[in-house]
PDB file of C-alpha atoms in Angstrom:
ATOM      1  CA  UNK A   1     -53.222  79.711  -2.947  1.00 84.00           C
ATOM      2  CA  UNK A   2     -51.537  76.422  -2.009  1.00 87.00           C
ATOM      3  CA  UNK A   3     -54.842  75.314  -0.480  1.00 90.00           C
ATOM      4  CA  UNK A   4     -56.702  75.950  -3.743  1.00 91.00           C
ATOM      5  CA  UNK A   5     -54.119  74.003  -5.744  1.00 93.00           C
ATOM      6  CA  UNK A   6     -54.415  71.074  -3.337  1.00 93.00           C
ATOM      7  CA  UNK A   7     -58.217  71.128  -3.613  1.00 92.00           C
ATOM      8  CA  UNK A   8     -57.938  71.208  -7.416  1.00 93.00           C
ATOM      9  CA  UNK A   9     -55.499  68.294  -7.350  1.00 94.00           C
ATOM     10  CA  UNK A  10     -57.843  66.265  -5.160  1.00 94.00           C
ATOM     11  CA  UNK A  11     -60.761  66.940  -7.522  1.00 92.00           C
ATOM     12  CA  UNK A  12     -58.662  65.907 -10.554  1.00 93.00           C
ATOM     13  CA  UNK A  13     -57.544  62.771  -8.697  1.00 92.00           C
ATOM     14  CA  UNK A  14     -61.140  61.771  -7.952  1.00 90.00           C
ATOM     15  CA  UNK A  15     -62.136  62.504 -11.547  1.00 89.00           C
ATOM     16  CA  UNK A  16     -59.417  60.143 -12.766  1.00 89.00           C
ATOM     17  CA  UNK A  17     -60.649  57.454 -10.377  1.00 88.00           C
ATOM     18  CA  UNK A  18     -64.347  57.886 -11.120  1.00 85.00           C
ATOM     19  CA  UNK A  19     -64.187  58.477 -14.882  1.00 83.00           C
ATOM     20  CA  UNK A  20     -63.569  54.815 -15.855  1.00 80.00           C
ATOM     21  CA  UNK A  21     -66.735  53.860 -13.933  1.00 78.00           C
ATOM     22  CA  UNK A  22     -68.819  55.775 -16.487  1.00 76.00           C
ATOM     23  CA  UNK A  23     -67.960  53.220 -19.140  1.00 75.00           C
ATOM     24  CA  UNK A  24     -69.155  50.282 -17.022  1.00 71.00           C
ATOM     25  CA  UNK A  25     -72.817  49.578 -17.650  1.00 68.00           C
ATOM     26  CA  UNK A  26     -74.181  47.501 -14.742  1.00 65.00           C
ATOM     27  CA  UNK A  27     -77.322  46.623 -16.722  1.00 65.00           C
ATOM     28  CA  UNK A  28     -75.189  45.101 -19.444  1.00 66.00           C
ATOM     29  CA  UNK A  29     -74.404  41.754 -17.836  1.00 72.00           C
ATOM     30  CA  UNK A  30     -74.418  40.200 -14.390  1.00 73.00           C
ATOM     31  CA  UNK A  31     -71.409  38.978 -12.481  1.00 76.00           C
ATOM     32  CA  UNK A  32     -71.218  35.235 -11.872  1.00 78.00           C
ATOM     33  CA  UNK A  33     -72.251  35.607  -8.213  1.00 79.00           C
ATOM     34  CA  UNK A  34     -75.317  37.686  -9.137  1.00 79.00           C
ATOM     35  CA  UNK A  35     -76.235  35.144 -11.806  1.00 81.00           C
ATOM     36  CA  UNK A  36     -76.088  32.387  -9.214  1.00 81.00           C
ATOM     37  CA  UNK A  37     -78.283  34.331  -6.784  1.00 81.00           C
ATOM     38  CA  UNK A  38     -80.895  35.057  -9.451  1.00 81.00           C
ATOM     39  CA  UNK A  39     -80.936  31.510 -10.806  1.00 80.00           C
ATOM     40  CA  UNK A  40     -80.976  29.579  -7.519  1.00 79.00           C
ATOM     41  CA  UNK A  41     -82.160  32.115  -4.936  1.00 73.00           C
ATOM     42  CA  UNK A  42     -85.911  31.533  -5.211  1.00 74.00           C
ATOM     43  CA  UNK A  43     -85.625  27.735  -5.227  1.00 74.00           C
ATOM     44  CA  UNK A  44     -83.048  27.535  -2.457  1.00 75.00           C
ATOM     45  CA  UNK A  45     -84.575  29.909   0.070  1.00 74.00           C
ATOM     46  CA  UNK A  46     -88.213  30.162  -1.027  1.00 74.00           C
ATOM     47  CA  UNK A  47     -88.371  33.956  -0.742  1.00 75.00           C
ATOM     48  CA  UNK A  48     -90.300  35.799  -3.460  1.00 77.00           C
ATOM     49  CA  UNK A  49     -88.301  38.987  -2.848  1.00 79.00           C
ATOM     50  CA  UNK A  50     -84.766  38.232  -3.975  1.00 80.00           C
ATOM     51  CA  UNK A  51     -83.359  41.306  -2.220  1.00 82.00           C
ATOM     52  CA  UNK A  52     -84.621  39.916   1.078  1.00 82.00           C
ATOM     53  CA  UNK A  53     -83.059  36.510   0.548  1.00 82.00           C
ATOM     54  CA  UNK A  54     -79.715  38.185  -0.167  1.00 83.00           C
ATOM     55  CA  UNK A  55     -79.931  40.648   2.741  1.00 82.00           C
ATOM     56  CA  UNK A  56     -81.189  38.178   5.351  1.00 81.00           C
ATOM     57  CA  UNK A  57     -79.608  34.887   4.368  1.00 81.00           C
ATOM     58  CA  UNK A  58     -76.808  35.049   1.808  1.00 82.00           C
ATOM     59  CA  UNK A  59     -75.434  38.246   3.373  1.00 83.00           C
ATOM     60  CA  UNK A  60     -76.945  37.716   6.823  1.00 80.00           C
ATOM     61  CA  UNK A  61     -73.693  38.382   8.627  1.00 85.00           C
ATOM     62  CA  UNK A  62     -73.530  41.873   7.052  1.00 87.00           C
ATOM     63  CA  UNK A  63     -77.040  42.570   8.293  1.00 85.00           C
ATOM     64  CA  UNK A  64     -75.979  41.484  11.776  1.00 86.00           C
ATOM     65  CA  UNK A  65     -73.099  43.960  11.501  1.00 88.00           C
ATOM     66  CA  UNK A  66     -75.467  46.758  10.461  1.00 86.00           C
ATOM     67  CA  UNK A  67     -77.708  45.999  13.424  1.00 86.00           C
ATOM     68  CA  UNK A  68     -74.659  46.139  15.677  1.00 88.00           C
ATOM     69  CA  UNK A  69     -73.710  49.535  14.202  1.00 89.00           C
ATOM     70  CA  UNK A  70     -77.193  50.864  14.884  1.00 86.00           C
ATOM     71  CA  UNK A  71     -77.063  49.463  18.420  1.00 87.00           C
ATOM     72  CA  UNK A  72     -73.731  51.177  19.100  1.00 89.00           C
ATOM     73  CA  UNK A  73     -75.085  54.457  17.706  1.00 87.00           C
ATOM     74  CA  UNK A  74     -78.094  54.214  20.022  1.00 85.00           C
ATOM     75  CA  UNK A  75     -75.879  53.380  22.981  1.00 85.00           C
ATOM     76  CA  UNK A  76     -73.655  56.371  22.164  1.00 86.00           C
ATOM     77  CA  UNK A  77     -76.597  58.755  21.919  1.00 83.00           C
ATOM     78  CA  UNK A  78     -78.035  57.407  25.149  1.00 80.00           C
ATOM     79  CA  UNK A  79     -74.680  57.760  26.893  1.00 83.00           C
ATOM     80  CA  UNK A  80     -73.998  61.317  25.704  1.00 82.00           C
ATOM     81  CA  UNK A  81     -77.511  62.632  26.294  1.00 78.00           C
ATOM     82  CA  UNK A  82     -78.380  60.842  29.480  1.00 70.00           C
ATOM     83  CA  UNK A  83     -79.001  63.932  31.625  1.00 63.00           C
ATOM     84  CA  UNK A  84     -82.728  64.313  32.099  1.00 62.00           C
ATOM     85  CA  UNK A  85     -84.632  67.535  32.482  1.00 58.00           C
ATOM     86  CA  UNK A  86     -87.487  67.363  34.943  1.00 56.00           C
ATOM     87  CA  UNK A  87     -89.916  70.138  34.090  1.00 51.00           C
ATOM     88  CA  UNK A  88     -89.428  70.197  30.344  1.00 53.00           C
ATOM     89  CA  UNK A  89     -92.978  69.452  29.262  1.00 52.00           C
ATOM     90  CA  UNK A  90     -94.599  72.409  30.984  1.00 54.00           C
ATOM     91  CA  UNK A  91     -92.715  75.079  29.084  1.00 61.00           C
ATOM     92  CA  UNK A  92     -93.609  73.750  25.663  1.00 65.00           C
ATOM     93  CA  UNK A  93     -96.415  75.073  23.555  1.00 72.00           C
ATOM     94  CA  UNK A  94     -99.402  72.790  23.001  1.00 76.00           C
ATOM     95  CA  UNK A  95     -99.701  71.354  19.519  1.00 77.00           C
ATOM     96  CA  UNK A  96    -102.392  72.585  17.166  1.00 84.00           C
ATOM     97  CA  UNK A  97    -105.797  70.958  16.735  1.00 85.00           C
ATOM     98  CA  UNK A  98    -105.042  69.926  13.142  1.00 88.00           C
ATOM     99  CA  UNK A  99    -101.861  68.124  14.172  1.00 86.00           C
ATOM    100  CA  UNK A 100    -103.417  66.267  17.098  1.00 86.00           C
ATOM    101  CA  UNK A 101    -106.510  65.157  15.123  1.00 88.00           C
ATOM    102  CA  UNK A 102    -104.382  64.158  12.147  1.00 88.00           C
ATOM    103  CA  UNK A 103    -102.069  62.203  14.433  1.00 89.00           C
ATOM    104  CA  UNK A 104    -104.849  60.238  16.106  1.00 88.00           C
ATOM    105  CA  UNK A 105    -106.108  59.308  12.644  1.00 90.00           C
ATOM    106  CA  UNK A 106    -102.750  58.505  11.047  1.00 91.00           C
ATOM    107  CA  UNK A 107    -100.687  56.830  13.766  1.00 91.00           C
ATOM    108  CA  UNK A 108    -102.576  53.496  13.830  1.00 93.00           C
ATOM    109  CA  UNK A 109    -102.359  53.304  10.031  1.00 93.00           C
ATOM    110  CA  UNK A 110     -98.627  54.074  10.102  1.00 91.00           C
ATOM    111  CA  UNK A 111     -98.013  51.400  12.750  1.00 91.00           C
ATOM    112  CA  UNK A 112    -100.030  48.862  10.785  1.00 92.00           C
ATOM    113  CA  UNK A 113     -98.099  49.749   7.627  1.00 90.00           C
ATOM    114  CA  UNK A 114     -94.790  49.319   9.440  1.00 89.00           C
ATOM    115  CA  UNK A 115     -95.809  45.904  10.745  1.00 89.00           C
ATOM    116  CA  UNK A 116     -97.002  44.963   7.257  1.00 90.00           C
ATOM    117  CA  UNK A 117     -93.659  45.976   5.758  1.00 87.00           C
ATOM    118  CA  UNK A 118     -91.594  43.816   8.054  1.00 85.00           C
ATOM    119  CA  UNK A 119     -93.894  40.786   8.151  1.00 86.00           C
ATOM    120  CA  UNK A 120     -94.162  40.771   4.339  1.00 85.00           C
ATOM    121  CA  UNK A 121     -90.456  41.444   3.796  1.00 80.00           C
ATOM    122  CA  UNK A 122     -90.029  38.140   1.951  1.00 80.00           C
ATOM    123  CA  UNK A 123     -92.896  38.862  -0.457  1.00 82.00           C
ATOM    124  CA  UNK A 124     -92.936  42.603  -1.157  1.00 82.00           C
ATOM    125  CA  UNK A 125     -90.245  45.297  -1.110  1.00 83.00           C
ATOM    126  CA  UNK A 126     -89.128  46.334   2.317  1.00 79.00           C
ATOM    127  CA  UNK A 127     -88.134  44.503   5.432  1.00 80.00           C
ATOM    128  CA  UNK A 128     -87.009  44.853   9.001  1.00 82.00           C
ATOM    129  CA  UNK A 129     -85.134  48.127   8.657  1.00 85.00           C
ATOM    130  CA  UNK A 130     -87.800  49.839   6.599  1.00 87.00           C
ATOM    131  CA  UNK A 131     -90.654  48.650   8.811  1.00 89.00           C
ATOM    132  CA  UNK A 132     -88.825  49.686  11.962  1.00 88.00           C
ATOM    133  CA  UNK A 133     -88.128  53.132  10.566  1.00 88.00           C
ATOM    134  CA  UNK A 134     -91.782  53.569   9.550  1.00 88.00           C
ATOM    135  CA  UNK A 135     -92.868  52.657  13.095  1.00 89.00           C
ATOM    136  CA  UNK A 136     -90.313  55.107  14.522  1.00 88.00           C
ATOM    137  CA  UNK A 137     -91.699  57.866  12.279  1.00 88.00           C
ATOM    138  CA  UNK A 138     -95.186  57.087  13.635  1.00 89.00           C
ATOM    139  CA  UNK A 139     -93.841  57.506  17.168  1.00 89.00           C
ATOM    140  CA  UNK A 140     -92.231  60.762  16.050  1.00 87.00           C
ATOM    141  CA  UNK A 141     -95.657  62.028  14.953  1.00 87.00           C
ATOM    142  CA  UNK A 142     -97.014  61.068  18.397  1.00 87.00           C
ATOM    143  CA  UNK A 143     -94.141  62.968  20.025  1.00 85.00           C
ATOM    144  CA  UNK A 144     -94.878  66.071  17.978  1.00 83.00           C
ATOM    145  CA  UNK A 145     -98.582  66.070  18.743  1.00 85.00           C
ATOM    146  CA  UNK A 146     -98.350  65.206  22.443  1.00 79.00           C
ATOM    147  CA  UNK A 147     -95.467  67.132  23.994  1.00 75.00           C
ATOM    148  CA  UNK A 148     -95.804  65.484  27.398  1.00 74.00           C
ATOM    149  CA  UNK A 149     -95.557  61.945  25.994  1.00 75.00           C
ATOM    150  CA  UNK A 150     -93.359  59.842  28.260  1.00 77.00           C
ATOM    151  CA  UNK A 151     -91.253  56.914  27.151  1.00 76.00           C
ATOM    152  CA  UNK A 152     -90.456  53.921  29.274  1.00 78.00           C
ATOM    153  CA  UNK A 153     -86.775  53.692  28.365  1.00 77.00           C
ATOM    154  CA  UNK A 154     -86.302  50.521  30.365  1.00 83.00           C
ATOM    155  CA  UNK A 155     -89.075  48.750  28.432  1.00 85.00           C
ATOM    156  CA  UNK A 156     -87.675  50.020  25.116  1.00 83.00           C
ATOM    157  CA  UNK A 157     -84.196  48.725  25.838  1.00 83.00           C
ATOM    158  CA  UNK A 158     -85.615  45.417  27.125  1.00 87.00           C
ATOM    159  CA  UNK A 159     -87.601  44.913  23.882  1.00 87.00           C
ATOM    160  CA  UNK A 160     -84.549  45.845  21.849  1.00 86.00           C
ATOM    161  CA  UNK A 161     -82.202  43.496  23.729  1.00 86.00           C
ATOM    162  CA  UNK A 162     -84.602  40.552  23.592  1.00 88.00           C
ATOM    163  CA  UNK A 163     -85.219  40.874  19.850  1.00 87.00           C
ATOM    164  CA  UNK A 164     -81.473  41.108  19.238  1.00 85.00           C
ATOM    165  CA  UNK A 165     -80.936  38.076  21.490  1.00 87.00           C
ATOM    166  CA  UNK A 166     -83.512  35.970  19.625  1.00 87.00           C
ATOM    167  CA  UNK A 167     -82.037  37.073  16.299  1.00 86.00           C
ATOM    168  CA  UNK A 168     -78.676  35.652  17.339  1.00 86.00           C
ATOM    169  CA  UNK A 169     -80.367  32.494  18.722  1.00 86.00           C
ATOM    170  CA  UNK A 170     -82.048  31.883  15.350  1.00 84.00           C
ATOM    171  CA  UNK A 171     -78.723  32.459  13.640  1.00 82.00           C
ATOM    172  CA  UNK A 172     -77.027  29.883  15.867  1.00 84.00           C
ATOM    173  CA  UNK A 173     -79.933  27.421  15.375  1.00 82.00           C
ATOM    174  CA  UNK A 174     -79.237  27.668  11.660  1.00 79.00           C
ATOM    175  CA  UNK A 175     -75.699  26.510  12.400  1.00 79.00           C
ATOM    176  CA  UNK A 176     -76.996  23.250  13.894  1.00 80.00           C
ATOM    177  CA  UNK A 177     -80.234  22.556  11.999  1.00 77.00           C
ATOM    178  CA  UNK A 178     -79.410  23.898   8.524  1.00 73.00           C
ATOM    179  CA  UNK A 179     -76.525  24.956   6.325  1.00 74.00           C
ATOM    180  CA  UNK A 180     -74.859  27.610   8.450  1.00 75.00           C
ATOM    181  CA  UNK A 181     -75.119  30.754  10.558  1.00 78.00           C
ATOM    182  CA  UNK A 182     -78.411  32.612   9.861  1.00 74.00           C
ATOM    183  CA  UNK A 183     -79.569  29.978   7.381  1.00 75.00           C
ATOM    184  CA  UNK A 184     -83.348  30.334   7.023  1.00 73.00           C
ATOM    185  CA  UNK A 185     -84.028  26.679   6.294  1.00 75.00           C
ATOM    186  CA  UNK A 186     -84.444  25.702   9.962  1.00 74.00           C
ATOM    187  CA  UNK A 187     -88.218  25.639   9.322  1.00 73.00           C
ATOM    188  CA  UNK A 188     -89.922  24.228   6.231  1.00 71.00           C
ATOM    189  CA  UNK A 189     -89.889  26.584   3.286  1.00 71.00           C
ATOM    190  CA  UNK A 190     -93.667  26.356   2.748  1.00 72.00           C
ATOM    191  CA  UNK A 191     -95.458  27.357  -0.429  1.00 71.00           C
ATOM    192  CA  UNK A 192     -93.621  29.930  -2.512  1.00 73.00           C
ATOM    193  CA  UNK A 193     -95.374  33.304  -2.225  1.00 69.00           C
ATOM    194  CA  UNK A 194     -97.386  32.578   0.935  1.00 71.00           C
ATOM    195  CA  UNK A 195     -96.954  34.655   4.055  1.00 71.00           C
ATOM    196  CA  UNK A 196     -95.837  31.608   6.064  1.00 73.00           C
ATOM    197  CA  UNK A 197     -93.033  30.673   3.723  1.00 73.00           C
ATOM    198  CA  UNK A 198     -89.305  31.199   3.287  1.00 72.00           C
ATOM    199  CA  UNK A 199     -88.409  29.475   6.549  1.00 75.00           C
ATOM    200  CA  UNK A 200     -87.067  31.781   9.234  1.00 78.00           C
ATOM    201  CA  UNK A 201     -87.006  34.956   7.099  1.00 82.00           C
ATOM    202  CA  UNK A 202     -90.343  36.405   8.362  1.00 82.00           C
ATOM    203  CA  UNK A 203     -89.310  35.739  11.974  1.00 84.00           C
ATOM    204  CA  UNK A 204     -85.862  37.278  11.492  1.00 85.00           C
ATOM    205  CA  UNK A 205     -87.343  40.312   9.755  1.00 85.00           C
ATOM    206  CA  UNK A 206     -89.991  40.788  12.447  1.00 87.00           C
ATOM    207  CA  UNK A 207     -87.302  40.667  15.144  1.00 88.00           C
ATOM    208  CA  UNK A 208     -85.177  43.113  13.150  1.00 88.00           C
ATOM    209  CA  UNK A 209     -88.139  45.442  12.682  1.00 88.00           C
ATOM    210  CA  UNK A 210     -88.935  45.474  16.399  1.00 89.00           C
ATOM    211  CA  UNK A 211     -85.254  46.001  17.224  1.00 89.00           C
ATOM    212  CA  UNK A 212     -84.699  48.838  14.746  1.00 88.00           C
ATOM    213  CA  UNK A 213     -87.986  50.504  15.697  1.00 88.00           C
ATOM    214  CA  UNK A 214     -87.267  50.463  19.433  1.00 89.00           C
ATOM    215  CA  UNK A 215     -83.693  51.663  18.862  1.00 88.00           C
ATOM    216  CA  UNK A 216     -84.775  54.643  16.774  1.00 87.00           C
ATOM    217  CA  UNK A 217     -87.564  55.518  19.211  1.00 87.00           C
ATOM    218  CA  UNK A 218     -84.936  55.395  21.952  1.00 85.00           C
ATOM    219  CA  UNK A 219     -82.708  57.825  20.017  1.00 84.00           C
ATOM    220  CA  UNK A 220     -85.604  60.237  19.444  1.00 84.00           C
ATOM    221  CA  UNK A 221     -86.718  60.023  23.073  1.00 83.00           C
ATOM    222  CA  UNK A 222     -83.188  60.627  24.341  1.00 81.00           C
ATOM    223  CA  UNK A 223     -82.791  63.631  22.032  1.00 80.00           C
ATOM    224  CA  UNK A 224     -86.031  65.168  23.236  1.00 79.00           C
ATOM    225  CA  UNK A 225     -85.618  64.481  26.944  1.00 75.00           C
ATOM    226  CA  UNK A 226     -81.988  65.494  27.215  1.00 71.00           C
ATOM    227  CA  UNK A 227     -80.880  68.797  28.618  1.00 59.00           C
TER     228      UNK A 227
ATOM    229  CA  UNK B   1     -89.587  60.285 -20.689  1.00 80.00           C
ATOM    230  CA  UNK B   2     -87.934  58.684 -17.655  1.00 81.00           C
ATOM    231  CA  UNK B   3     -84.594  60.189 -18.682  1.00 85.00           C
ATOM    232  CA  UNK B   4     -86.121  63.686 -18.606  1.00 88.00           C
ATOM    233  CA  UNK B   5     -87.616  63.085 -15.144  1.00 87.00           C
ATOM    234  CA  UNK B   6     -84.278  61.773 -13.875  1.00 88.00           C
ATOM    235  CA  UNK B   7     -82.420  64.799 -15.258  1.00 90.00           C
ATOM    236  CA  UNK B   8     -84.915  67.247 -13.733  1.00 90.00           C
ATOM    237  CA  UNK B   9     -84.745  65.462 -10.375  1.00 89.00           C
ATOM    238  CA  UNK B  10     -80.950  65.511 -10.490  1.00 90.00           C
ATOM    239  CA  UNK B  11     -80.871  69.228 -11.258  1.00 92.00           C
ATOM    240  CA  UNK B  12     -83.241  70.007  -8.370  1.00 92.00           C
ATOM    241  CA  UNK B  13     -81.087  67.840  -6.110  1.00 91.00           C
ATOM    242  CA  UNK B  14     -77.952  69.782  -7.062  1.00 92.00           C
ATOM    243  CA  UNK B  15     -79.724  73.099  -6.461  1.00 92.00           C
ATOM    244  CA  UNK B  16     -80.979  71.856  -3.081  1.00 91.00           C
ATOM    245  CA  UNK B  17     -77.461  70.714  -2.201  1.00 92.00           C
ATOM    246  CA  UNK B  18     -76.050  74.186  -2.922  1.00 91.00           C
ATOM    247  CA  UNK B  19     -78.871  75.738  -0.900  1.00 90.00           C
ATOM    248  CA  UNK B  20     -78.077  73.402   1.990  1.00 89.00           C
ATOM    249  CA  UNK B  21     -74.458  74.584   1.953  1.00 90.00           C
ATOM    250  CA  UNK B  22     -74.867  78.325   1.341  1.00 90.00           C
ATOM    251  CA  UNK B  23     -78.143  78.974   3.180  1.00 86.00           C
ATOM    252  CA  UNK B  24     -77.626  81.266   6.200  1.00 87.00           C
ATOM    253  CA  UNK B  25     -80.835  80.086   7.863  1.00 88.00           C
ATOM    254  CA  UNK B  26     -79.957  76.742   9.460  1.00 87.00           C
ATOM    255  CA  UNK B  27     -83.502  75.364   9.541  1.00 89.00           C
ATOM    256  CA  UNK B  28     -83.916  76.048   5.825  1.00 90.00           C
ATOM    257  CA  UNK B  29     -80.548  74.373   5.161  1.00 91.00           C
ATOM    258  CA  UNK B  30     -81.618  71.232   7.044  1.00 91.00           C
ATOM    259  CA  UNK B  31     -84.906  71.122   5.154  1.00 90.00           C
ATOM    260  CA  UNK B  32     -83.170  71.439   1.790  1.00 91.00           C
ATOM    261  CA  UNK B  33     -80.907  68.560   2.835  1.00 90.00           C
ATOM    262  CA  UNK B  34     -84.092  66.601   3.501  1.00 90.00           C
ATOM    263  CA  UNK B  35     -85.384  67.528   0.042  1.00 90.00           C
ATOM    264  CA  UNK B  36     -82.266  65.947  -1.477  1.00 91.00           C
ATOM    265  CA  UNK B  37     -83.078  62.656   0.264  1.00 91.00           C
ATOM    266  CA  UNK B  38     -86.721  62.778  -0.772  1.00 91.00           C
ATOM    267  CA  UNK B  39     -85.812  63.311  -4.437  1.00 91.00           C
ATOM    268  CA  UNK B  40     -83.126  60.618  -4.176  1.00 91.00           C
ATOM    269  CA  UNK B  41     -85.781  58.191  -2.964  1.00 91.00           C
ATOM    270  CA  UNK B  42     -87.947  58.990  -6.017  1.00 90.00           C
ATOM    271  CA  UNK B  43     -84.877  58.398  -8.159  1.00 90.00           C
ATOM    272  CA  UNK B  44     -84.298  54.991  -6.540  1.00 89.00           C
ATOM    273  CA  UNK B  45     -87.928  54.101  -7.176  1.00 88.00           C
ATOM    274  CA  UNK B  46     -87.548  55.004 -10.860  1.00 88.00           C
ATOM    275  CA  UNK B  47     -84.400  52.884 -11.011  1.00 84.00           C
ATOM    276  CA  UNK B  48     -86.412  49.873  -9.717  1.00 83.00           C
ATOM    277  CA  UNK B  49     -84.961  49.769  -6.190  1.00 85.00           C
ATOM    278  CA  UNK B  50     -88.047  50.135  -3.947  1.00 85.00           C
ATOM    279  CA  UNK B  51     -86.277  48.665  -0.908  1.00 85.00           C
ATOM    280  CA  UNK B  52     -83.631  51.374  -0.944  1.00 86.00           C
ATOM    281  CA  UNK B  53     -86.235  54.031  -1.763  1.00 88.00           C
ATOM    282  CA  UNK B  54     -88.226  53.183   1.383  1.00 86.00           C
ATOM    283  CA  UNK B  55     -85.165  53.427   3.608  1.00 85.00           C
ATOM    284  CA  UNK B  56     -84.011  56.659   2.003  1.00 87.00           C
ATOM    285  CA  UNK B  57     -87.432  58.314   2.288  1.00 87.00           C
ATOM    286  CA  UNK B  58     -87.961  57.321   5.918  1.00 85.00           C
ATOM    287  CA  UNK B  59     -84.436  57.793   7.283  1.00 86.00           C
ATOM    288  CA  UNK B  60     -82.967  60.438   4.981  1.00 85.00           C
ATOM    289  CA  UNK B  61     -85.832  62.858   4.747  1.00 85.00           C
ATOM    290  CA  UNK B  62     -87.709  61.917   7.920  1.00 83.00           C
ATOM    291  CA  UNK B  63     -85.609  60.938  10.895  1.00 86.00           C
ATOM    292  CA  UNK B  64     -82.311  62.629   9.967  1.00 88.00           C
ATOM    293  CA  UNK B  65     -84.063  65.961   9.408  1.00 90.00           C
ATOM    294  CA  UNK B  66     -85.760  65.689  12.784  1.00 87.00           C
ATOM    295  CA  UNK B  67     -82.519  64.758  14.542  1.00 86.00           C
ATOM    296  CA  UNK B  68     -80.812  67.803  12.981  1.00 89.00           C
ATOM    297  CA  UNK B  69     -83.713  70.070  13.970  1.00 87.00           C
ATOM    298  CA  UNK B  70     -83.546  68.813  17.568  1.00 84.00           C
ATOM    299  CA  UNK B  71     -79.798  69.468  17.591  1.00 84.00           C
ATOM    300  CA  UNK B  72     -80.299  73.008  16.250  1.00 87.00           C
ATOM    301  CA  UNK B  73     -82.928  73.772  18.875  1.00 84.00           C
ATOM    302  CA  UNK B  74     -80.590  72.474  21.627  1.00 81.00           C
ATOM    303  CA  UNK B  75     -77.717  74.642  20.357  1.00 83.00           C
ATOM    304  CA  UNK B  76     -79.962  77.715  20.212  1.00 80.00           C
ATOM    305  CA  UNK B  77     -81.160  77.026  23.754  1.00 75.00           C
ATOM    306  CA  UNK B  78     -77.545  76.847  24.924  1.00 71.00           C
ATOM    307  CA  UNK B  79     -76.752  80.138  23.136  1.00 71.00           C
ATOM    308  CA  UNK B  80     -79.723  81.880  24.675  1.00 66.00           C
ATOM    309  CA  UNK B  81     -78.677  81.121  28.245  1.00 59.00           C
TER     310      UNK B  81
END
């Protein structure tokens, strides 16, 4: 009985907190910071996708934090599930003909799409995270169709570490050559809307895509291979 | 028109959420949790946030579902021994 009353009180408390938010209409007007981003963002950073210029440059430190969170999650999964089973592949059922044919047709397209997403992050929606996740889902399809697929975990972690390392290096270069940490103006901004534009954003997003993709593939591989 | 689609999507999401909680079959519960993410990604797309929609569709309904399914199969294997 007491439990129910406490639950009811918590719900009422949250309702009181959340109810005033209903009156706020975010499409009504922009805050001064958002107005500044929208007015100056394209001219300052040369990125056609405003979301990208906010995520990679204006809020680049937050993105670095997110990458660190993902890295720690991968490290935790790898640490907890490190025990390897030796003869795991033999016991599993072979995948069906439809799945294996569909996989061999789809996986190259999925990989290409993932690479497209992170190299065009400054022009079209998407970016490093999205592209990396799309590549990881392609690897997942490979894992489902070929049960004896082996991963080189050393290579995966080497790729992941190097892309993270170069990401930080580019960030520090921005400190010396441009306005601050992770500033994209260390290279010329190029023509607005071209693929080689927006300074360091395509490079940063490609590194992020490779890093996120290899991390997620590592998580999936650890989950499958663990005892 | 868009309002109707949003309302229908929201209703299906709520139903899927209840299914995910009260379903006895764990695999079906995980899949209905994935359905919530898939519909949420459509909702983000309608609300003009394609960046978020991509992430939600790939992580929420793809990878998270698979991670949960792997975990369930591991737990069942442990129970069977």
